[in-house]
């Protein structure tokens, strides 16, 4: 399957080289989720405004999307804005909200050429109309693409997601469409924003912070975690490969004794 992807990729001319740096294609993570952190500190180190860090972080999104596509990752979820990030100064929030439009407009031809599908998780209705329409437009344009799913977590909070899922399930129970006995883990999966996606295999967080910051609390139950001190704007192919190689060394037991 991987070879097929490489052969048909016109753009991925470096993909064989990238692929060769990975020892074992068989345990390539299917879904990688990234908490992209450290933009502000990257800018501060250079005596630049925080938004310059976010701008540079957007270039990293572009680079990492290309690499993920080249090596055959199927789902890339990027935590771009949390429900808690509204607490930041208005000017920073406004800049962050303008990024999807900037990114998607300029990247769209390549997304189409690469057959990448854009998706999002989060409270879309709470976004400013420009941000919402940029995301809607990108999702609509790419909806028939069958390659990498580029999934943005935007205005996303895992606890809010779980509360909403619980409410929706309760409504179904109240309406008699579902009984209490029928509610199980699969039901909850189906009512989360990630219902159509497999759980992440690998979670990467940059910038040295070792916490989840309200990201995919349910979905990460058996995900492999990998942390790096590298700030998101500096995150590159080498660091990404390091994370994937580390994942390939892990022994995922899911509570059992597999691989012992
Ligand atoms: C990550 O970088 C981007 C967002 C959270 C939107 P930060 O802006 O959190 O950067 P630091 O953590 O302040 O360095
Ligand atoms: C998490 O980073 C959110 C995103 C990367 C979008 P934060 O920088 O907001 O997280 P905390 O505040 O350090 O926990
Ligand atoms: Mg941060």
PDB file of C-alpha atoms and ligand atoms in Angstrom:
ATOM      1  CA  UNK A   1       0.000   0.000   0.000  1.00  0.00           C
ATOM      2  CA  UNK A   2       2.860   2.319   0.851  1.00  0.00           C
ATOM      3  CA  UNK A   3       4.634   1.590  -2.408  1.00  0.00           C
ATOM      4  CA  UNK A   4       1.482   2.376  -4.314  1.00  0.00           C
ATOM      5  CA  UNK A   5       1.295   5.729  -2.588  1.00  0.00           C
ATOM      6  CA  UNK A   6       4.903   6.506  -3.393  1.00  0.00           C
ATOM      7  CA  UNK A   7       4.574   5.550  -7.040  1.00  0.00           C
ATOM      8  CA  UNK A   8       1.575   7.705  -7.677  1.00  0.00           C
ATOM      9  CA  UNK A   9       2.930  10.723  -5.826  1.00  0.00           C
ATOM     10  CA  UNK A  10       4.206  13.250  -8.342  1.00  0.00           C
ATOM     11  CA  UNK A  11       5.359  15.707  -5.739  1.00  0.00           C
ATOM     12  CA  UNK A  12       6.964  13.337  -3.302  1.00  0.00           C
ATOM     13  CA  UNK A  13      10.276  13.060  -5.096  1.00  0.00           C
ATOM     14  CA  UNK A  14      12.086  12.954  -1.787  1.00  0.00           C
ATOM     15  CA  UNK A  15       9.725  10.363  -0.421  1.00  0.00           C
ATOM     16  CA  UNK A  16      11.980   7.363  -1.087  1.00  0.00           C
ATOM     17  CA  UNK A  17      14.790   9.074   0.789  1.00  0.00           C
ATOM     18  CA  UNK A  18      12.422   9.835   3.686  1.00  0.00           C
ATOM     19  CA  UNK A  19      11.038   6.333   3.562  1.00  0.00           C
ATOM     20  CA  UNK A  20      14.506   4.807   3.691  1.00  0.00           C
ATOM     21  CA  UNK A  21      15.213   6.599   6.927  1.00  0.00           C
ATOM     22  CA  UNK A  22      12.366   4.610   8.468  1.00  0.00           C
ATOM     23  CA  UNK A  23      13.360   1.070   9.305  1.00  0.00           C
ATOM     24  CA  UNK A  24       9.990  -0.526   9.395  1.00  0.00           C
ATOM     25  CA  UNK A  25       7.149   0.566   7.111  1.00  0.00           C
ATOM     26  CA  UNK A  26       4.868  -2.021   8.594  1.00  0.00           C
ATOM     27  CA  UNK A  27       4.500  -0.166  11.870  1.00  0.00           C
ATOM     28  CA  UNK A  28       4.113   3.282  10.468  1.00  0.00           C
ATOM     29  CA  UNK A  29       1.569   5.128  12.614  1.00  0.00           C
ATOM     30  CA  UNK A  30      -1.751   5.441  10.800  1.00  0.00           C
ATOM     31  CA  UNK A  31      -2.869   8.518  12.702  1.00  0.00           C
ATOM     32  CA  UNK A  32      -0.424  11.079  14.129  1.00  0.00           C
ATOM     33  CA  UNK A  33      -1.681  13.895  16.354  1.00  0.00           C
ATOM     34  CA  UNK A  34       0.510  16.882  17.167  1.00  0.00           C
ATOM     35  CA  UNK A  35       0.201  19.507  19.887  1.00  0.00           C
ATOM     36  CA  UNK A  36       2.060  22.259  18.070  1.00  0.00           C
ATOM     37  CA  UNK A  37       3.542  24.296  20.904  1.00  0.00           C
ATOM     38  CA  UNK A  38       6.289  26.866  21.375  1.00  0.00           C
ATOM     39  CA  UNK A  39       5.563  29.479  18.705  1.00  0.00           C
ATOM     40  CA  UNK A  40       5.577  32.297  21.253  1.00  0.00           C
ATOM     41  CA  UNK A  41       8.889  31.216  22.807  1.00  0.00           C
ATOM     42  CA  UNK A  42      10.442  30.832  19.344  1.00  0.00           C
ATOM     43  CA  UNK A  43       9.570  34.465  18.603  1.00  0.00           C
ATOM     44  CA  UNK A  44      10.649  35.688  22.047  1.00  0.00           C
ATOM     45  CA  UNK A  45      14.085  34.137  21.597  1.00  0.00           C
ATOM     46  CA  UNK A  46      14.466  36.283  18.502  1.00  0.00           C
ATOM     47  CA  UNK A  47      12.994  39.416  20.081  1.00  0.00           C
ATOM     48  CA  UNK A  48      10.101  39.181  17.650  1.00  0.00           C
ATOM     49  CA  UNK A  49       6.349  39.545  18.363  1.00  0.00           C
ATOM     50  CA  UNK A  50       4.515  36.325  19.250  1.00  0.00           C
ATOM     51  CA  UNK A  51       2.586  36.454  15.985  1.00  0.00           C
ATOM     52  CA  UNK A  52       5.850  36.093  14.064  1.00  0.00           C
ATOM     53  CA  UNK A  53       6.181  32.735  15.812  1.00  0.00           C
ATOM     54  CA  UNK A  54       2.696  31.763  14.696  1.00  0.00           C
ATOM     55  CA  UNK A  55       3.523  32.750  11.137  1.00  0.00           C
ATOM     56  CA  UNK A  56       6.650  30.605  11.200  1.00  0.00           C
ATOM     57  CA  UNK A  57       4.619  27.807  12.800  1.00  0.00           C
ATOM     58  CA  UNK A  58       2.339  27.904   9.782  1.00  0.00           C
ATOM     59  CA  UNK A  59       5.334  27.200   7.521  1.00  0.00           C
ATOM     60  CA  UNK A  60       6.097  24.184   9.696  1.00  0.00           C
ATOM     61  CA  UNK A  61       2.513  22.957   9.223  1.00  0.00           C
ATOM     62  CA  UNK A  62       3.116  23.070   5.481  1.00  0.00           C
ATOM     63  CA  UNK A  63       6.423  21.180   5.717  1.00  0.00           C
ATOM     64  CA  UNK A  64       5.160  18.509   8.090  1.00  0.00           C
ATOM     65  CA  UNK A  65       1.996  17.973   6.035  1.00  0.00           C
ATOM     66  CA  UNK A  66       4.156  17.315   2.957  1.00  0.00           C
ATOM     67  CA  UNK A  67       6.351  14.847   4.822  1.00  0.00           C
ATOM     68  CA  UNK A  68       3.373  13.059   6.394  1.00  0.00           C
ATOM     69  CA  UNK A  69       1.869  12.724   2.936  1.00  0.00           C
ATOM     70  CA  UNK A  70       5.150  11.558   1.377  1.00  0.00           C
ATOM     71  CA  UNK A  71       5.686   8.786   3.892  1.00  0.00           C
ATOM     72  CA  UNK A  72       2.112   7.555   3.756  1.00  0.00           C
ATOM     73  CA  UNK A  73       0.580   8.722   7.042  1.00  0.00           C
ATOM     74  CA  UNK A  74      -3.191   8.489   6.696  1.00  0.00           C
ATOM     75  CA  UNK A  75      -4.393  11.004   9.282  1.00  0.00           C
ATOM     76  CA  UNK A  76      -2.544  14.030  10.651  1.00  0.00           C
ATOM     77  CA  UNK A  77      -4.382  15.892  13.414  1.00  0.00           C
ATOM     78  CA  UNK A  78      -2.919  19.266  14.346  1.00  0.00           C
ATOM     79  CA  UNK A  79      -3.948  21.097  17.513  1.00  0.00           C
ATOM     80  CA  UNK A  80      -4.115  24.663  16.252  1.00  0.00           C
ATOM     81  CA  UNK A  81      -6.342  26.501  18.753  1.00  0.00           C
ATOM     82  CA  UNK A  82      -7.809  25.324  22.040  1.00  0.00           C
ATOM     83  CA  UNK A  83     -11.025  26.457  23.706  1.00  0.00           C
ATOM     84  CA  UNK A  84      -8.720  27.949  26.364  1.00  0.00           C
ATOM     85  CA  UNK A  85      -6.678  29.980  23.859  1.00  0.00           C
ATOM     86  CA  UNK A  86      -9.444  32.640  23.791  1.00  0.00           C
ATOM     87  CA  UNK A  87      -7.867  33.850  27.053  1.00  0.00           C
ATOM     88  CA  UNK A  88      -4.957  35.341  25.065  1.00  0.00           C
ATOM     89  CA  UNK A  89      -4.747  39.007  24.040  1.00  0.00           C
ATOM     90  CA  UNK A  90      -7.283  39.995  21.393  1.00  0.00           C
ATOM     91  CA  UNK A  91      -4.627  40.855  18.803  1.00  0.00           C
ATOM     92  CA  UNK A  92      -2.982  37.431  19.123  1.00  0.00           C
ATOM     93  CA  UNK A  93      -6.343  35.654  18.904  1.00  0.00           C
ATOM     94  CA  UNK A  94      -7.227  37.673  15.812  1.00  0.00           C
ATOM     95  CA  UNK A  95      -3.969  36.717  14.158  1.00  0.00           C
ATOM     96  CA  UNK A  96      -4.449  33.038  15.007  1.00  0.00           C
ATOM     97  CA  UNK A  97      -7.958  33.212  13.572  1.00  0.00           C
ATOM     98  CA  UNK A  98      -6.624  34.650  10.316  1.00  0.00           C
ATOM     99  CA  UNK A  99      -4.151  31.798   9.821  1.00  0.00           C
ATOM    100  CA  UNK A 100      -6.533  29.154   8.410  1.00  0.00           C
ATOM    101  CA  UNK A 101      -7.532  31.499   5.591  1.00  0.00           C
ATOM    102  CA  UNK A 102      -3.916  32.435   4.848  1.00  0.00           C
ATOM    103  CA  UNK A 103      -2.750  28.851   5.014  1.00  0.00           C
ATOM    104  CA  UNK A 104      -5.601  27.237   3.112  1.00  0.00           C
ATOM    105  CA  UNK A 105      -5.676  29.812   0.312  1.00  0.00           C
ATOM    106  CA  UNK A 106      -2.010  29.512  -0.492  1.00  0.00           C
ATOM    107  CA  UNK A 107      -1.779  25.759   0.077  1.00  0.00           C
ATOM    108  CA  UNK A 108      -4.970  24.737  -1.730  1.00  0.00           C
ATOM    109  CA  UNK A 109      -3.445  23.932  -5.167  1.00  0.00           C
ATOM    110  CA  UNK A 110      -0.902  21.646  -3.520  1.00  0.00           C
ATOM    111  CA  UNK A 111      -3.516  20.067  -1.265  1.00  0.00           C
ATOM    112  CA  UNK A 112      -5.526  19.216  -4.371  1.00  0.00           C
ATOM    113  CA  UNK A 113      -2.485  17.940  -6.256  1.00  0.00           C
ATOM    114  CA  UNK A 114      -1.560  15.759  -3.312  1.00  0.00           C
ATOM    115  CA  UNK A 115      -5.129  14.479  -2.965  1.00  0.00           C
ATOM    116  CA  UNK A 116      -5.259  15.674   0.675  1.00  0.00           C
ATOM    117  CA  UNK A 117      -8.589  16.045   2.448  1.00  0.00           C
ATOM    118  CA  UNK A 118      -9.012  18.852   4.970  1.00  0.00           C
ATOM    119  CA  UNK A 119     -11.131  18.183   8.044  1.00  0.00           C
ATOM    120  CA  UNK A 120     -11.636  19.889  11.364  1.00  0.00           C
ATOM    121  CA  UNK A 121     -12.684  19.077  14.896  1.00  0.00           C
ATOM    122  CA  UNK A 122     -13.802  21.721  17.352  1.00  0.00           C
ATOM    123  CA  UNK A 123     -16.595  24.213  17.849  1.00  0.00           C
ATOM    124  CA  UNK A 124     -16.854  25.660  14.357  1.00  0.00           C
ATOM    125  CA  UNK A 125     -19.829  27.850  15.245  1.00  0.00           C
ATOM    126  CA  UNK A 126     -17.726  29.699  17.812  1.00  0.00           C
ATOM    127  CA  UNK A 127     -15.213  30.811  15.163  1.00  0.00           C
ATOM    128  CA  UNK A 128     -15.239  34.226  13.450  1.00  0.00           C
ATOM    129  CA  UNK A 129     -17.073  34.051  10.107  1.00  0.00           C
ATOM    130  CA  UNK A 130     -13.894  34.422   7.981  1.00  0.00           C
ATOM    131  CA  UNK A 131     -12.171  31.568   9.762  1.00  0.00           C
ATOM    132  CA  UNK A 132     -15.276  29.415   9.556  1.00  0.00           C
ATOM    133  CA  UNK A 133     -15.786  30.036   5.845  1.00  0.00           C
ATOM    134  CA  UNK A 134     -12.107  29.364   5.037  1.00  0.00           C
ATOM    135  CA  UNK A 135     -12.368  26.007   6.770  1.00  0.00           C
ATOM    136  CA  UNK A 136     -15.772  25.206   5.243  1.00  0.00           C
ATOM    137  CA  UNK A 137     -14.508  26.053   1.790  1.00  0.00           C
ATOM    138  CA  UNK A 138     -11.386  23.920   2.165  1.00  0.00           C
ATOM    139  CA  UNK A 139     -13.398  20.982   3.486  1.00  0.00           C
ATOM    140  CA  UNK A 140     -15.872  21.301   0.629  1.00  0.00           C
ATOM    141  CA  UNK A 141     -13.174  21.580  -2.077  1.00  0.00           C
ATOM    142  CA  UNK A 142     -11.204  18.614  -0.783  1.00  0.00           C
ATOM    143  CA  UNK A 143     -14.112  16.402   0.290  1.00  0.00           C
ATOM    144  CA  UNK A 144     -13.616  13.876  -2.517  1.00  0.00           C
ATOM    145  CA  UNK A 145      -9.861  13.607  -2.019  1.00  0.00           C
ATOM    146  CA  UNK A 146      -8.826  10.172  -0.867  1.00  0.00           C
ATOM    147  CA  UNK A 147      -5.273  10.705   0.416  1.00  0.00           C
ATOM    148  CA  UNK A 148      -4.004  12.062   3.713  1.00  0.00           C
ATOM    149  CA  UNK A 149      -6.637  13.517   6.025  1.00  0.00           C
ATOM    150  CA  UNK A 150      -5.327  16.821   7.373  1.00  0.00           C
ATOM    151  CA  UNK A 151      -7.443  17.362  10.439  1.00  0.00           C
ATOM    152  CA  UNK A 152      -7.260  20.694  12.267  1.00  0.00           C
ATOM    153  CA  UNK A 153      -8.321  20.888  15.907  1.00  0.00           C
ATOM    154  CA  UNK A 154      -9.562  24.447  15.939  1.00  0.00           C
ATOM    155  CA  UNK A 155     -11.485  25.921  18.859  1.00  0.00           C
ATOM    156  CA  UNK A 156     -11.202  22.399  20.208  1.00  0.00           C
ATOM    157  CA  UNK A 157     -11.531  21.328  23.826  1.00  0.00           C
ATOM    158  CA  UNK A 158     -11.764  17.705  24.785  1.00  0.00           C
ATOM    159  CA  UNK A 159     -13.901  18.224  27.896  1.00  0.00           C
ATOM    160  CA  UNK A 160     -16.454  20.280  25.941  1.00  0.00           C
ATOM    161  CA  UNK A 161     -16.454  17.575  23.274  1.00  0.00           C
ATOM    162  CA  UNK A 162     -17.195  14.911  25.905  1.00  0.00           C
ATOM    163  CA  UNK A 163     -19.934  17.031  27.547  1.00  0.00           C
ATOM    164  CA  UNK A 164     -21.611  17.532  24.154  1.00  0.00           C
ATOM    165  CA  UNK A 165     -21.380  13.825  23.377  1.00  0.00           C
ATOM    166  CA  UNK A 166     -22.971  12.991  26.746  1.00  0.00           C
ATOM    167  CA  UNK A 167     -25.799  15.472  26.128  1.00  0.00           C
ATOM    168  CA  UNK A 168     -26.486  14.058  22.656  1.00  0.00           C
ATOM    169  CA  UNK A 169     -26.550  10.532  24.042  1.00  0.00           C
ATOM    170  CA  UNK A 170     -28.931  11.616  26.824  1.00  0.00           C
ATOM    171  CA  UNK A 171     -31.261  13.176  24.243  1.00  0.00           C
ATOM    172  CA  UNK A 172     -31.328   9.888  22.322  1.00  0.00           C
ATOM    173  CA  UNK A 173     -32.056   7.972  25.536  1.00  0.00           C
ATOM    174  CA  UNK A 174     -34.805  10.448  26.469  1.00  0.00           C
ATOM    175  CA  UNK A 175     -36.352  10.116  23.021  1.00  0.00           C
ATOM    176  CA  UNK A 176     -36.333   6.350  23.324  1.00  0.00           C
ATOM    177  CA  UNK A 177     -33.906   5.858  20.398  1.00  0.00           C
ATOM    178  CA  UNK A 178     -31.290   4.362  22.666  1.00  0.00           C
ATOM    179  CA  UNK A 179     -31.537   2.481  25.956  1.00  0.00           C
ATOM    180  CA  UNK A 180     -29.198   2.999  28.887  1.00  0.00           C
ATOM    181  CA  UNK A 181     -28.051  -0.621  28.555  1.00  0.00           C
ATOM    182  CA  UNK A 182     -27.024  -0.001  24.959  1.00  0.00           C
ATOM    183  CA  UNK A 183     -24.665   2.837  25.853  1.00  0.00           C
ATOM    184  CA  UNK A 184     -21.109   1.544  25.758  1.00  0.00           C
ATOM    185  CA  UNK A 185     -17.637   2.750  24.715  1.00  0.00           C
ATOM    186  CA  UNK A 186     -18.532   2.454  21.040  1.00  0.00           C
ATOM    187  CA  UNK A 187     -21.567   4.679  21.560  1.00  0.00           C
ATOM    188  CA  UNK A 188     -19.387   7.369  23.102  1.00  0.00           C
ATOM    189  CA  UNK A 189     -16.895   7.038  20.218  1.00  0.00           C
ATOM    190  CA  UNK A 190     -19.744   7.595  17.784  1.00  0.00           C
ATOM    191  CA  UNK A 191     -20.862  10.820  19.451  1.00  0.00           C
ATOM    192  CA  UNK A 192     -17.417  12.410  19.632  1.00  0.00           C
ATOM    193  CA  UNK A 193     -16.166  14.787  16.928  1.00  0.00           C
ATOM    194  CA  UNK A 194     -13.648  12.122  15.924  1.00  0.00           C
ATOM    195  CA  UNK A 195     -16.329   9.512  15.192  1.00  0.00           C
ATOM    196  CA  UNK A 196     -15.083   9.012  11.632  1.00  0.00           C
ATOM    197  CA  UNK A 197     -11.395   8.825  12.544  1.00  0.00           C
ATOM    198  CA  UNK A 198      -9.326   6.073  14.114  1.00  0.00           C
ATOM    199  CA  UNK A 199      -7.673   6.931  17.435  1.00  0.00           C
ATOM    200  CA  UNK A 200      -4.206   8.501  17.175  1.00  0.00           C
ATOM    201  CA  UNK A 201      -1.345   5.985  17.244  1.00  0.00           C
ATOM    202  CA  UNK A 202       1.262   8.599  18.039  1.00  0.00           C
ATOM    203  CA  UNK A 203       0.946  11.907  19.886  1.00  0.00           C
ATOM    204  CA  UNK A 204       3.755  14.424  19.552  1.00  0.00           C
ATOM    205  CA  UNK A 205       4.044  17.553  21.687  1.00  0.00           C
ATOM    206  CA  UNK A 206       6.736  20.089  20.987  1.00  0.00           C
ATOM    207  CA  UNK A 207       8.352  22.781  23.179  1.00  0.00           C
ATOM    208  CA  UNK A 208       9.115  20.704  26.271  1.00  0.00           C
ATOM    209  CA  UNK A 209       5.664  20.912  27.857  1.00  0.00           C
ATOM    210  CA  UNK A 210       4.526  17.513  29.090  1.00  0.00           C
ATOM    211  CA  UNK A 211       0.752  17.794  29.351  1.00  0.00           C
ATOM    212  CA  UNK A 212      -2.326  17.324  27.210  1.00  0.00           C
ATOM    213  CA  UNK A 213      -3.877  20.791  27.580  1.00  0.00           C
ATOM    214  CA  UNK A 214      -7.406  19.443  27.051  1.00  0.00           C
ATOM    215  CA  UNK A 215      -6.568  17.530  23.872  1.00  0.00           C
ATOM    216  CA  UNK A 216      -8.317  14.284  22.909  1.00  0.00           C
ATOM    217  CA  UNK A 217      -8.607  12.945  26.463  1.00  0.00           C
ATOM    218  CA  UNK A 218     -10.807  10.017  25.453  1.00  0.00           C
ATOM    219  CA  UNK A 219      -9.087   9.226  22.151  1.00  0.00           C
ATOM    220  CA  UNK A 220      -5.535   9.092  23.550  1.00  0.00           C
ATOM    221  CA  UNK A 221      -6.237   6.231  25.988  1.00  0.00           C
ATOM    222  CA  UNK A 222      -3.781   3.881  24.226  1.00  0.00           C
ATOM    223  CA  UNK A 223      -1.803   6.326  22.103  1.00  0.00           C
ATOM    224  CA  UNK A 224       2.003   6.374  22.277  1.00  0.00           C
ATOM    225  CA  UNK A 225       3.301   9.754  23.506  1.00  0.00           C
ATOM    226  CA  UNK A 226       6.482  11.456  22.313  1.00  0.00           C
ATOM    227  CA  UNK A 227       7.740  14.760  23.656  1.00  0.00           C
ATOM    228  CA  UNK A 228      10.497  17.013  22.395  1.00  0.00           C
ATOM    229  CA  UNK A 229      12.036  20.279  23.562  1.00  0.00           C
ATOM    230  CA  UNK A 230      12.130  21.490  19.943  1.00  0.00           C
ATOM    231  CA  UNK A 231       9.839  24.510  19.466  1.00  0.00           C
ATOM    232  CA  UNK A 232       7.165  24.039  16.808  1.00  0.00           C
ATOM    233  CA  UNK A 233       8.663  26.510  14.262  1.00  0.00           C
ATOM    234  CA  UNK A 234      11.950  24.542  14.470  1.00  0.00           C
ATOM    235  CA  UNK A 235      10.279  21.130  14.150  1.00  0.00           C
ATOM    236  CA  UNK A 236      11.654  19.534  11.004  1.00  0.00           C
ATOM    237  CA  UNK A 237      11.935  16.314   9.053  1.00  0.00           C
ATOM    238  CA  UNK A 238      14.694  14.947  11.307  1.00  0.00           C
ATOM    239  CA  UNK A 239      12.678  15.508  14.478  1.00  0.00           C
ATOM    240  CA  UNK A 240       9.545  14.086  12.865  1.00  0.00           C
ATOM    241  CA  UNK A 241      11.435  10.974  11.762  1.00  0.00           C
ATOM    242  CA  UNK A 242      12.905  10.641  15.249  1.00  0.00           C
ATOM    243  CA  UNK A 243       9.388  10.597  16.680  1.00  0.00           C
ATOM    244  CA  UNK A 244       8.209   7.996  14.185  1.00  0.00           C
ATOM    245  CA  UNK A 245      11.271   5.826  14.758  1.00  0.00           C
ATOM    246  CA  UNK A 246      10.692   6.027  18.521  1.00  0.00           C
ATOM    247  CA  UNK A 247       7.093   4.931  17.920  1.00  0.00           C
ATOM    248  CA  UNK A 248       8.339   1.983  15.887  1.00  0.00           C
ATOM    249  CA  UNK A 249      10.406   0.788  18.854  1.00  0.00           C
ATOM    250  CA  UNK A 250       7.415   0.806  21.199  1.00  0.00           C
ATOM    251  CA  UNK A 251       5.667  -2.332  22.287  1.00  0.00           C
ATOM    252  CA  UNK A 252       1.947  -1.587  22.322  1.00  0.00           C
ATOM    253  CA  UNK A 253       0.406  -4.041  24.745  1.00  0.00           C
ATOM    254  CA  UNK A 254      -3.061  -2.580  25.361  1.00  0.00           C
ATOM    255  CA  UNK A 255      -2.979  -4.163  28.801  1.00  0.00           C
ATOM    256  CA  UNK A 256      -2.104  -7.587  27.431  1.00  0.00           C
ATOM    257  CA  UNK A 257       1.202  -9.403  26.995  1.00  0.00           C
ATOM    258  CA  UNK A 258       1.677  -8.931  23.242  1.00  0.00           C
ATOM    259  CA  UNK A 259       5.285  -9.030  22.027  1.00  0.00           C
ATOM    260  CA  UNK A 260       6.711 -10.200  25.356  1.00  0.00           C
TER     261      UNK A 260
HETATM  262  C1  LIG B   1       1.421  27.160  20.093  1.00  0.00           C
HETATM  263  O1  LIG B   1       2.375  28.078  20.487  1.00  0.00           O
HETATM  264  C2  LIG B   1       0.318  27.776  19.279  1.00  0.00           C
HETATM  265  C3  LIG B   1      -0.948  27.918  20.008  1.00  0.00           C
HETATM  266  C4  LIG B   1      -1.199  27.510  21.207  1.00  0.00           C
HETATM  267  C5  LIG B   1      -2.027  28.583  19.297  1.00  0.00           C
HETATM  268  P1  LIG B   1       2.198  29.016  21.753  1.00  0.00           P
HETATM  269  O2  LIG B   1       1.593  30.304  21.304  1.00  0.00           O
HETATM  270  O3  LIG B   1       1.465  28.333  22.844  1.00  0.00           O
HETATM  271  O4  LIG B   1       3.718  29.246  22.149  1.00  0.00           O
HETATM  272  P2  LIG B   1       4.313  29.337  23.595  1.00  0.00           P
HETATM  273  O5  LIG B   1       3.874  28.131  24.349  1.00  0.00           O
HETATM  274  O6  LIG B   1       3.786  30.603  24.202  1.00  0.00           O
HETATM  275  O7  LIG B   1       5.784  29.377  23.374  1.00  0.00           O
HETATM  276  C1  LIG B   2      -2.023  23.852  23.631  1.00  0.00           C
HETATM  277  O1  LIG B   2      -0.992  24.770  23.813  1.00  0.00           O
HETATM  278  C2  LIG B   2      -2.946  24.301  22.570  1.00  0.00           C
HETATM  279  C3  LIG B   2      -2.417  24.290  21.205  1.00  0.00           C
HETATM  280  C4  LIG B   2      -1.235  23.851  20.850  1.00  0.00           C
HETATM  281  C5  LIG B   2      -3.307  24.782  20.215  1.00  0.00           C
HETATM  282  P1  LIG B   2      -1.060  25.916  24.918  1.00  0.00           P
HETATM  283  O2  LIG B   2       0.206  26.669  24.798  1.00  0.00           O
HETATM  284  O3  LIG B   2      -2.316  26.666  24.792  1.00  0.00           O
HETATM  285  O4  LIG B   2      -1.113  25.047  26.239  1.00  0.00           O
HETATM  286  P2  LIG B   2      -0.750  25.418  27.750  1.00  0.00           P
HETATM  287  O5  LIG B   2      -1.439  26.705  28.077  1.00  0.00           O
HETATM  288  O6  LIG B   2       0.746  25.579  27.792  1.00  0.00           O
HETATM  289  O7  LIG B   2      -1.213  24.261  28.561  1.00  0.00           O
HETATM  290 MG1  LIG B   3       2.060  27.191  24.387  1.00  0.00          MG
END
